[in-house]
Amino acid sequence: MTILWDYDPAAIDTYRFALGGDALQLNSAPRVSRALEEDRNQSLVVIGPDIDLDSACELAERERIDRPELGVILLRHRLDVTALAQALRSGVREVVQADDQTALADAVRRSVALTQQLSGHGTNVGGRDGKIITVFSAKGGVGKTTMSTNLAVYLASTGAKTLLVDLDLMFGDVAISLQLMPHGSVRDVVAMSGHLDDQGVQSVVTRHEESGLDVIAAPADPADADRVPSHVVIELLRVARGQYDYVIVDTPPSFTEHVLAAFDVSDLTILIATLDIPAVKNLRIAINTLDTLGASKESRTIVLNRADAKVGLKPDDVEAALKAPISANVPNSLTVPASVNRGVAIVLDDPRGPVSLAIRDLADNEIRRRFGEDLQNGAKRSFSLFGGKK
């Protein structure tokens, strides 16, 4: 059913052509929120042109976290770039000229199709039930992208069909870290929103030939970050999980709308820390934020990178500050920046080195075993921090 939020009593008749005969008109934000709470099957909210922009964006922002499959369409008497940008950042799917009934009808159709896909009612051509793993840190420079790329390369090298998505849409480094020349990016998915399928995903993928990993790069232009609505990220990840065994998501060091969207659909969140006070403090805040958002504590794991660095802090200090256990320790090594500068994944460049062994151990224990993969014929052995067999 469609909810029309509009003050004009005649609005339901005005937009009947586009909304259909079963639309429900409400005249206040609390009534809309109550209707959405009482009926979880509501799939679309159309917000009238006289509703204050900030109020409309507040509703869209609030609902997208709890119900990413809910569509919100905003009507305006005239379209301007500022209103459009604010609306899309808040999670509004489309902004439509109020007097263009045909455009509204098309927007409604696209939104309904996207909601069905996000709710699992769309066609899943791939037929897989892949797992989405989001790698996050609340501070830059902790080795997050290196961890993402090497985890993804290792998983791909085990024979698992793996996709790495660079969600740092302004300054993503995944492509350059793997010496890739991408022919598509996350930005290209926007044009396919509402009807994205397996073929559409493959059209923006770049293959890392050495490992067989597929990569969807960040846009080359940082300005494109604002042109990617959060619902596009959700749609991309949910379609991709039907094609891949694992979808690894690299992220920027902040809670952007795109990162929140990835958290919404992730099966596992890997949080990266290092032995420095700012990184630990920021990660503590990030954990508190995830708790506030209702994220599952069981679906997150903490990794301490450069765990043996002699900087005055110890892993025990980090665990005490975070009030959470560290699941894996990755040692410090000069081979890591050297491999990054050459654009070669360290798990391929130095497969028996301590860093590679620690990353393999993380992938085997926290990803492959967690999701029920049988390692009898794969990387059965695990290794200690500095390379000795356990």
CSV table of C-alpha atoms in Angstrom, one decimal:
chain,number,residue,atom,x,y,z
A,1,MET,CA,0.0,0.0,0.0
A,2,THR,CA,1.1,3.6,-0.6
A,3,ILE,CA,0.9,6.3,2.0
A,4,LEU,CA,0.5,9.9,0.7
A,5,TRP,CA,1.6,12.5,3.2
A,6,ASP,CA,0.0,15.8,2.2
A,7,TYR,CA,-1.9,18.6,3.8
A,8,ASP,CA,-4.3,19.2,0.9
A,9,PRO,CA,-7.5,17.2,1.4
A,10,ALA,CA,-7.9,16.9,-2.4
A,11,ALA,CA,-4.4,15.5,-2.9
A,12,ILE,CA,-5.5,11.9,-2.9
A,13,ASP,CA,-7.7,12.7,-6.0
A,14,THR,CA,-5.0,14.8,-7.6
A,15,TYR,CA,-2.5,11.9,-7.6
A,16,ARG,CA,-4.9,9.0,-8.0
A,17,PHE,CA,-3.7,8.3,-11.5
A,18,ALA,CA,-0.1,7.7,-10.4
A,19,LEU,CA,-0.8,6.2,-6.9
A,20,GLY,CA,-3.8,3.9,-7.6
A,21,GLY,CA,-7.0,3.6,-5.7
A,22,ASP,CA,-5.7,2.1,-2.5
A,23,ALA,CA,-3.5,5.0,-1.4
A,24,LEU,CA,-3.9,6.2,2.2
A,25,GLN,CA,-3.6,10.0,2.8
A,26,LEU,CA,-2.2,11.2,6.1
A,27,ASN,CA,-1.6,14.8,7.1
A,28,SER,CA,1.2,14.7,9.7
A,29,ALA,CA,4.6,13.1,10.3
A,30,PRO,CA,3.5,11.3,13.5
A,31,ARG,CA,0.5,9.7,11.8
A,32,VAL,CA,2.8,8.5,8.9
A,33,SER,CA,5.3,7.1,11.4
A,34,ARG,CA,2.5,5.4,13.4
A,35,ALA,CA,1.0,3.9,10.2
A,36,LEU,CA,4.4,2.5,9.2
A,37,GLU,CA,4.9,1.0,12.6
A,38,GLU,CA,1.5,-0.6,12.7
A,39,ASP,CA,1.8,-2.1,9.2
A,40,ARG,CA,5.2,-3.4,8.3
A,41,ASN,CA,3.9,-4.3,4.8
A,42,GLN,CA,3.7,-0.6,3.8
A,43,SER,CA,6.1,-0.3,0.9
A,44,LEU,CA,5.9,3.4,-0.3
A,45,VAL,CA,5.6,6.9,1.1
A,46,VAL,CA,4.9,9.7,-1.3
A,47,ILE,CA,5.5,13.2,0.3
A,48,GLY,CA,3.5,16.1,-1.0
A,49,PRO,CA,5.0,19.3,-2.4
A,50,ASP,CA,4.0,21.5,0.5
A,51,ILE,CA,5.6,19.4,3.2
A,52,ASP,CA,8.7,21.1,4.6
A,53,LEU,CA,11.9,19.7,3.0
A,54,ASP,CA,13.6,19.1,6.4
A,55,SER,CA,10.6,17.2,7.8
A,56,ALA,CA,10.5,15.1,4.7
A,57,CYS,CA,14.2,14.3,4.8
A,58,GLU,CA,14.0,13.6,8.6
A,59,LEU,CA,11.4,10.9,7.9
A,60,ALA,CA,13.3,9.3,5.1
A,61,GLU,CA,16.5,9.3,7.2
A,62,ARG,CA,14.8,7.7,10.1
A,63,GLU,CA,13.1,5.0,8.1
A,64,ARG,CA,16.0,4.0,5.9
A,65,ILE,CA,17.9,2.6,8.9
A,66,ASP,CA,15.1,0.5,10.2
A,67,ARG,CA,13.4,-0.3,6.8
A,68,PRO,CA,15.8,0.1,3.9
A,69,GLU,CA,13.3,-1.6,1.6
A,70,LEU,CA,10.7,1.2,2.2
A,71,GLY,CA,10.5,3.6,-0.7
A,72,VAL,CA,10.2,7.4,-0.2
A,73,ILE,CA,9.3,9.7,-3.2
A,74,LEU,CA,9.3,13.4,-2.7
A,75,LEU,CA,7.1,15.8,-4.7
A,76,ARG,CA,8.2,19.4,-5.2
A,77,HIS,CA,6.6,22.3,-7.0
A,78,ARG,CA,9.9,23.0,-8.7
A,79,LEU,CA,13.1,21.0,-8.7
A,80,ASP,CA,16.4,22.6,-7.6
A,81,VAL,CA,19.8,21.1,-7.1
A,82,THR,CA,20.0,21.9,-3.4
A,83,ALA,CA,16.7,20.2,-2.5
A,84,LEU,CA,17.5,17.2,-4.8
A,85,ALA,CA,20.9,16.7,-3.1
A,86,GLN,CA,19.5,16.9,0.4
A,87,ALA,CA,16.7,14.6,-0.4
A,88,LEU,CA,18.9,11.9,-2.0
A,89,ARG,CA,21.4,12.1,0.9
A,90,SER,CA,18.6,11.4,3.4
A,91,GLY,CA,17.5,8.3,1.6
A,92,VAL,CA,14.7,9.6,-0.7
A,93,ARG,CA,14.6,7.4,-3.8
A,94,GLU,CA,13.4,10.0,-6.3
A,95,VAL,CA,12.3,13.7,-6.4
A,96,VAL,CA,9.5,14.4,-8.9
A,97,GLN,CA,7.8,17.5,-10.2
A,98,ALA,CA,4.4,17.7,-8.5
A,99,ASP,CA,2.5,18.4,-11.7
A,100,ASP,CA,4.0,15.6,-13.8
A,101,GLN,CA,1.7,12.6,-13.2
A,102,THR,CA,3.5,10.4,-15.7
A,103,ALA,CA,6.9,10.9,-14.1
A,104,LEU,CA,5.3,10.2,-10.7
A,105,ALA,CA,3.7,7.0,-12.0
A,106,ASP,CA,7.1,5.9,-13.4
A,107,ALA,CA,8.8,6.7,-10.1
A,108,VAL,CA,6.2,4.7,-8.2
A,109,ARG,CA,6.7,1.7,-10.5
A,110,ARG,CA,10.5,1.8,-10.1
A,111,SER,CA,10.2,2.1,-6.3
A,112,VAL,CA,7.8,-0.9,-6.0
A,113,ALA,CA,10.1,-3.0,-8.2
A,114,LEU,CA,13.1,-2.1,-6.0
A,115,THR,CA,11.3,-2.8,-2.8
A,116,GLN,CA,10.3,-6.2,-4.1
A,117,GLN,CA,14.0,-6.9,-4.9
A,118,LEU,CA,15.3,-5.6,-1.6
A,119,SER,CA,12.7,-7.7,0.2
A,120,GLY,CA,13.8,-10.8,-1.5
A,121,HIS,CA,10.9,-11.1,-3.9
A,122,GLY,CA,12.8,-10.2,-7.0
A,123,THR,CA,14.4,-12.6,-9.4
A,124,ASN,CA,17.7,-14.0,-8.2
A,125,VAL,CA,19.4,-15.3,-11.3
A,126,GLY,CA,22.6,-16.3,-9.6
A,127,GLY,CA,20.9,-18.4,-7.0
A,128,ARG,CA,23.7,-18.2,-4.4
A,129,ASP,CA,23.3,-17.1,-0.8
A,130,GLY,CA,26.5,-15.2,-0.4
A,131,LYS,CA,27.7,-13.5,2.7
A,132,ILE,CA,28.4,-9.8,2.9
A,133,ILE,CA,31.4,-8.8,5.0
A,134,THR,CA,32.0,-5.1,5.7
A,135,VAL,CA,35.5,-4.0,6.8
A,136,PHE,CA,35.4,-0.7,8.8
A,137,SER,CA,37.6,1.5,10.9
A,138,ALA,CA,36.7,4.8,12.5
A,139,LYS,CA,40.2,6.3,11.7
A,140,GLY,CA,42.2,6.4,8.5
A,141,GLY,CA,45.6,4.9,8.2
A,142,VAL,CA,45.0,1.7,10.1
A,143,GLY,CA,45.4,-0.6,7.1
A,144,LYS,CA,41.7,-1.1,6.4
A,145,THR,CA,42.0,-1.2,2.6
A,146,THR,CA,45.0,-3.5,2.8
A,147,MET,CA,43.0,-5.8,5.0
A,148,SER,CA,40.0,-5.7,2.7
A,149,THR,CA,42.0,-6.4,-0.5
A,150,ASN,CA,44.0,-9.2,1.0
A,151,LEU,CA,41.1,-10.9,2.6
A,152,ALA,CA,39.2,-10.8,-0.7
A,153,VAL,CA,42.2,-12.0,-2.8
A,154,TYR,CA,42.8,-14.9,-0.4
A,155,LEU,CA,39.1,-15.9,-0.4
A,156,ALA,CA,39.1,-15.8,-4.2
A,157,SER,CA,42.3,-17.9,-4.4
A,158,THR,CA,40.6,-20.6,-2.3
A,159,GLY,CA,38.1,-21.1,-5.1
A,160,ALA,CA,35.3,-19.1,-3.5
A,161,LYS,CA,33.6,-16.7,-5.9
A,162,THR,CA,34.4,-13.3,-4.4
A,163,LEU,CA,33.5,-9.7,-5.0
A,164,LEU,CA,35.3,-6.7,-3.5
A,165,VAL,CA,33.3,-3.4,-3.5
A,166,ASP,CA,35.1,-0.1,-2.8
A,167,LEU,CA,32.5,1.9,-0.9
A,168,ASP,CA,35.0,4.7,-0.1
A,169,LEU,CA,33.3,6.7,-2.9
A,170,MET,CA,35.4,9.8,-2.6
A,171,PHE,CA,38.9,8.5,-2.1
A,172,GLY,CA,38.8,4.7,-2.6
A,173,ASP,CA,42.1,3.0,-3.2
A,174,VAL,CA,41.1,-0.6,-3.9
A,175,ALA,CA,41.7,-0.4,-7.7
A,176,ILE,CA,45.2,1.3,-7.3
A,177,SER,CA,46.1,-1.2,-4.6
A,178,LEU,CA,45.6,-4.1,-7.0
A,179,GLN,CA,47.0,-2.3,-10.1
A,180,LEU,CA,43.6,-2.4,-11.8
A,181,MET,CA,42.3,-0.1,-14.5
A,182,PRO,CA,38.5,-0.3,-13.8
A,183,HIS,CA,36.1,0.1,-16.7
A,184,GLY,CA,33.1,0.7,-14.3
A,185,SER,CA,32.4,1.9,-10.8
A,186,VAL,CA,29.7,2.1,-8.1
A,187,ARG,CA,28.5,5.3,-9.8
A,188,ASP,CA,27.5,3.4,-12.9
A,189,VAL,CA,25.0,1.3,-10.9
A,190,VAL,CA,22.9,4.4,-10.2
A,191,ALA,CA,21.5,4.3,-13.8
A,192,MET,CA,20.3,0.7,-13.2
A,193,SER,CA,18.6,1.4,-9.9
A,194,GLY,CA,15.3,-0.4,-9.6
A,195,HIS,CA,16.1,-3.0,-12.3
A,196,LEU,CA,19.6,-4.0,-11.4
A,197,ASP,CA,20.3,-7.7,-12.2
A,198,ASP,CA,23.2,-10.1,-12.4
A,199,GLN,CA,24.1,-8.8,-15.9
A,200,GLY,CA,24.1,-5.2,-14.6
A,201,VAL,CA,26.5,-6.1,-11.8
A,202,GLN,CA,28.9,-7.9,-14.2
A,203,SER,CA,28.9,-4.8,-16.5
A,204,VAL,CA,30.7,-2.8,-13.8
A,205,VAL,CA,33.1,-5.5,-12.5
A,206,THR,CA,36.8,-5.5,-13.1
A,207,ARG,CA,38.7,-8.8,-12.8
A,208,HIS,CA,41.9,-9.2,-10.8
A,209,GLU,CA,43.5,-11.9,-13.0
A,210,GLU,CA,46.1,-13.1,-10.5
A,211,SER,CA,43.5,-14.3,-8.0
A,212,GLY,CA,40.2,-14.4,-9.9
A,213,LEU,CA,38.7,-11.7,-7.6
A,214,ASP,CA,36.0,-9.4,-9.0
A,215,VAL,CA,36.2,-5.8,-8.1
A,216,ILE,CA,33.7,-2.9,-8.3
A,217,ALA,CA,35.8,0.2,-7.9
A,218,ALA,CA,35.0,3.6,-6.4
A,219,PRO,CA,34.3,6.5,-8.8
A,220,ALA,CA,37.2,8.3,-10.2
A,221,ASP,CA,35.6,11.7,-9.5
A,222,PRO,CA,35.0,12.4,-5.7
A,223,ALA,CA,32.0,14.5,-6.6
A,224,ASP,CA,30.2,11.4,-7.7
A,225,ALA,CA,29.9,10.2,-4.1
A,226,ASP,CA,26.9,12.5,-3.6
A,227,ARG,CA,25.3,11.1,-6.7
A,228,VAL,CA,25.1,7.6,-5.3
A,229,PRO,CA,21.9,7.2,-3.0
A,230,SER,CA,22.2,4.7,-0.2
A,231,HIS,CA,19.4,2.6,-1.6
A,232,VAL,CA,21.6,1.9,-4.6
A,233,VAL,CA,24.2,0.5,-2.3
A,234,ILE,CA,21.7,-1.8,-0.7
A,235,GLU,CA,20.4,-2.9,-4.1
A,236,LEU,CA,23.9,-3.6,-5.4
A,237,LEU,CA,24.9,-5.7,-2.4
A,238,ARG,CA,21.7,-7.7,-2.3
A,239,VAL,CA,21.9,-8.5,-6.0
A,240,ALA,CA,25.6,-9.3,-5.7
A,241,ARG,CA,25.1,-11.8,-2.8
A,242,GLY,CA,23.0,-13.8,-5.3
A,243,GLN,CA,26.1,-14.2,-7.6
A,244,TYR,CA,29.0,-14.5,-5.1
A,245,ASP,CA,30.0,-16.7,-2.2
A,246,TYR,CA,31.5,-13.6,-0.5
A,247,VAL,CA,31.1,-9.9,-1.0
A,248,ILE,CA,33.8,-7.9,0.8
A,249,VAL,CA,33.0,-4.2,1.3
A,250,ASP,CA,35.8,-1.7,1.9
A,251,THR,CA,34.6,1.6,3.5
A,252,PRO,CA,35.7,5.1,4.4
A,253,PRO,CA,36.6,5.9,8.0
A,254,SER,CA,33.3,7.5,8.9
A,255,PHE,CA,29.6,6.7,9.2
A,256,THR,CA,28.4,7.9,5.8
A,257,GLU,CA,25.0,7.0,4.5
A,258,HIS,CA,26.6,4.4,2.3
A,259,VAL,CA,28.4,2.8,5.2
A,260,LEU,CA,25.2,2.6,7.2
A,261,ALA,CA,23.5,1.0,4.2
A,262,ALA,CA,26.3,-1.6,4.1
A,263,PHE,CA,25.9,-2.3,7.8
A,264,ASP,CA,22.2,-2.9,7.3
A,265,VAL,CA,22.7,-5.8,5.0
A,266,SER,CA,26.0,-7.2,6.2
A,267,ASP,CA,26.4,-10.7,7.7
A,268,LEU,CA,29.7,-9.8,9.4
A,269,THR,CA,31.4,-6.5,10.2
A,270,ILE,CA,35.2,-6.6,10.7
A,271,LEU,CA,36.4,-3.7,12.8
A,272,ILE,CA,40.1,-2.7,12.5
A,273,ALA,CA,42.1,-1.2,15.4
A,274,THR,CA,45.7,-0.3,15.8
A,275,LEU,CA,47.9,0.4,18.9
A,276,ASP,CA,47.3,4.1,19.1
A,277,ILE,CA,45.0,6.1,21.3
A,278,PRO,CA,43.1,8.0,18.6
A,279,ALA,CA,42.3,4.7,16.7
A,280,VAL,CA,41.1,3.0,19.8
A,281,LYS,CA,39.0,5.9,21.0
A,282,ASN,CA,37.3,6.2,17.6
A,283,LEU,CA,36.7,2.5,17.4
A,284,ARG,CA,35.1,2.6,20.9
A,285,ILE,CA,32.8,5.4,19.6
A,286,ALA,CA,32.0,3.3,16.5
A,287,ILE,CA,31.1,0.3,18.6
A,288,ASN,CA,28.8,2.4,20.8
A,289,THR,CA,27.2,3.7,17.6
A,290,LEU,CA,26.6,0.2,16.2
A,291,ASP,CA,25.1,-0.8,19.5
A,292,THR,CA,22.8,2.3,19.4
A,293,LEU,CA,21.7,1.3,15.9
A,294,GLY,CA,20.8,-2.2,17.1
A,295,ALA,CA,23.6,-4.0,15.2
A,296,SER,CA,24.2,-7.6,16.4
A,297,LYS,CA,27.3,-8.0,18.6
A,298,GLU,CA,27.6,-11.5,17.4
A,299,SER,CA,28.0,-10.4,13.8
A,300,ARG,CA,31.1,-8.3,14.4
A,301,THR,CA,34.7,-9.1,15.0
A,302,ILE,CA,37.7,-7.0,16.0
A,303,VAL,CA,41.1,-7.2,14.3
A,304,LEU,CA,44.2,-5.6,15.8
A,305,ASN,CA,46.5,-4.6,13.0
A,306,ARG,CA,50.3,-4.0,13.6
A,307,ALA,CA,49.7,-5.8,16.8
A,308,ASP,CA,53.4,-6.2,17.7
A,309,ALA,CA,54.4,-2.6,17.2
A,310,LYS,CA,56.4,-1.2,20.2
A,311,VAL,CA,54.5,2.0,20.8
A,312,GLY,CA,53.6,1.7,24.5
A,313,LEU,CA,50.3,0.1,24.1
A,314,LYS,CA,49.6,-3.7,24.3
A,315,PRO,CA,46.7,-5.7,22.9
A,316,ASP,CA,45.3,-6.2,26.4
A,317,ASP,CA,45.1,-2.4,26.7
A,318,VAL,CA,43.0,-2.2,23.6
A,319,GLU,CA,40.7,-5.0,24.7
A,320,ALA,CA,40.2,-3.2,28.0
A,321,ALA,CA,39.5,0.1,26.3
A,322,LEU,CA,37.1,-1.4,23.8
A,323,LYS,CA,35.4,-3.7,26.3
A,324,ALA,CA,35.4,-6.4,23.7
A,325,PRO,CA,37.8,-9.2,22.8
A,326,ILE,CA,40.2,-9.1,19.9
A,327,SER,CA,39.6,-12.0,17.5
A,328,ALA,CA,42.8,-11.7,15.4
A,329,ASN,CA,46.2,-10.1,15.6
A,330,VAL,CA,48.1,-9.1,12.5
A,331,PRO,CA,51.8,-8.3,12.9
A,332,ASN,CA,53.6,-5.2,11.7
A,333,SER,CA,55.9,-5.7,8.7
A,334,LEU,CA,57.7,-3.5,6.2
A,335,THR,CA,56.7,-6.0,3.5
A,336,VAL,CA,53.1,-4.6,3.6
A,337,PRO,CA,53.8,-1.0,2.4
A,338,ALA,CA,56.2,-2.4,-0.1
A,339,SER,CA,53.5,-4.7,-1.6
A,340,VAL,CA,51.0,-1.8,-1.6
A,341,ASN,CA,53.4,0.4,-3.5
A,342,ARG,CA,53.8,-2.3,-6.1
A,343,GLY,CA,50.1,-3.0,-6.3
A,344,VAL,CA,50.5,-6.6,-5.3
A,345,ALA,CA,48.4,-8.3,-2.6
A,346,ILE,CA,50.8,-9.5,0.1
A,347,VAL,CA,49.0,-12.9,0.4
A,348,LEU,CA,50.2,-13.6,-3.1
A,349,ASP,CA,53.5,-11.7,-2.9
A,350,ASP,CA,54.7,-13.3,0.4
A,351,PRO,CA,52.3,-16.2,1.1
A,352,ARG,CA,54.4,-17.7,3.9
A,353,GLY,CA,55.1,-14.4,5.6
A,354,PRO,CA,53.7,-13.7,9.1
A,355,VAL,CA,51.2,-11.1,7.8
A,356,SER,CA,49.9,-13.3,5.1
A,357,LEU,CA,49.5,-16.2,7.5
A,358,ALA,CA,47.6,-14.0,10.0
A,359,ILE,CA,45.3,-12.8,7.3
A,360,ARG,CA,44.7,-16.3,6.1
A,361,ASP,CA,44.0,-17.4,9.6
A,362,LEU,CA,41.5,-14.5,10.0
A,363,ALA,CA,39.7,-15.5,6.8
A,364,ASP,CA,39.6,-19.2,7.6
A,365,ASN,CA,38.4,-18.8,11.2
A,366,GLU,CA,36.3,-15.7,11.2
A,367,ILE,CA,34.8,-16.0,7.7
A,368,ARG,CA,35.0,-19.4,6.2
A,369,ARG,CA,34.4,-21.5,9.3
A,370,ARG,CA,31.9,-19.0,10.7
A,371,PHE,CA,29.7,-19.4,7.6
A,372,GLY,CA,30.0,-23.2,7.5
A,373,GLU,CA,32.6,-23.7,4.8
A,374,ASP,CA,34.3,-27.1,5.0
A,375,LEU,CA,38.0,-26.6,5.2
A,376,GLN,CA,39.0,-30.3,5.2
A,377,ASN,CA,40.3,-29.9,1.7
A,378,GLY,CA,41.4,-26.3,2.0
A,379,ALA,CA,43.4,-24.3,4.4
A,380,LYS,CA,42.9,-26.7,7.3
A,381,ARG,CA,45.9,-25.6,9.3
A,382,SER,CA,46.0,-22.4,11.2
A,383,PHE,CA,49.0,-20.4,12.2
A,384,SER,CA,50.1,-18.3,15.1
A,385,LEU,CA,50.9,-14.6,14.8
A,386,PHE,CA,54.5,-15.1,13.8
A,387,GLY,CA,54.0,-18.0,11.4
A,388,GLY,CA,54.5,-21.1,13.6
A,389,LYS,CA,51.9,-23.9,13.2
A,390,LYS,CA,49.4,-24.1,16.0
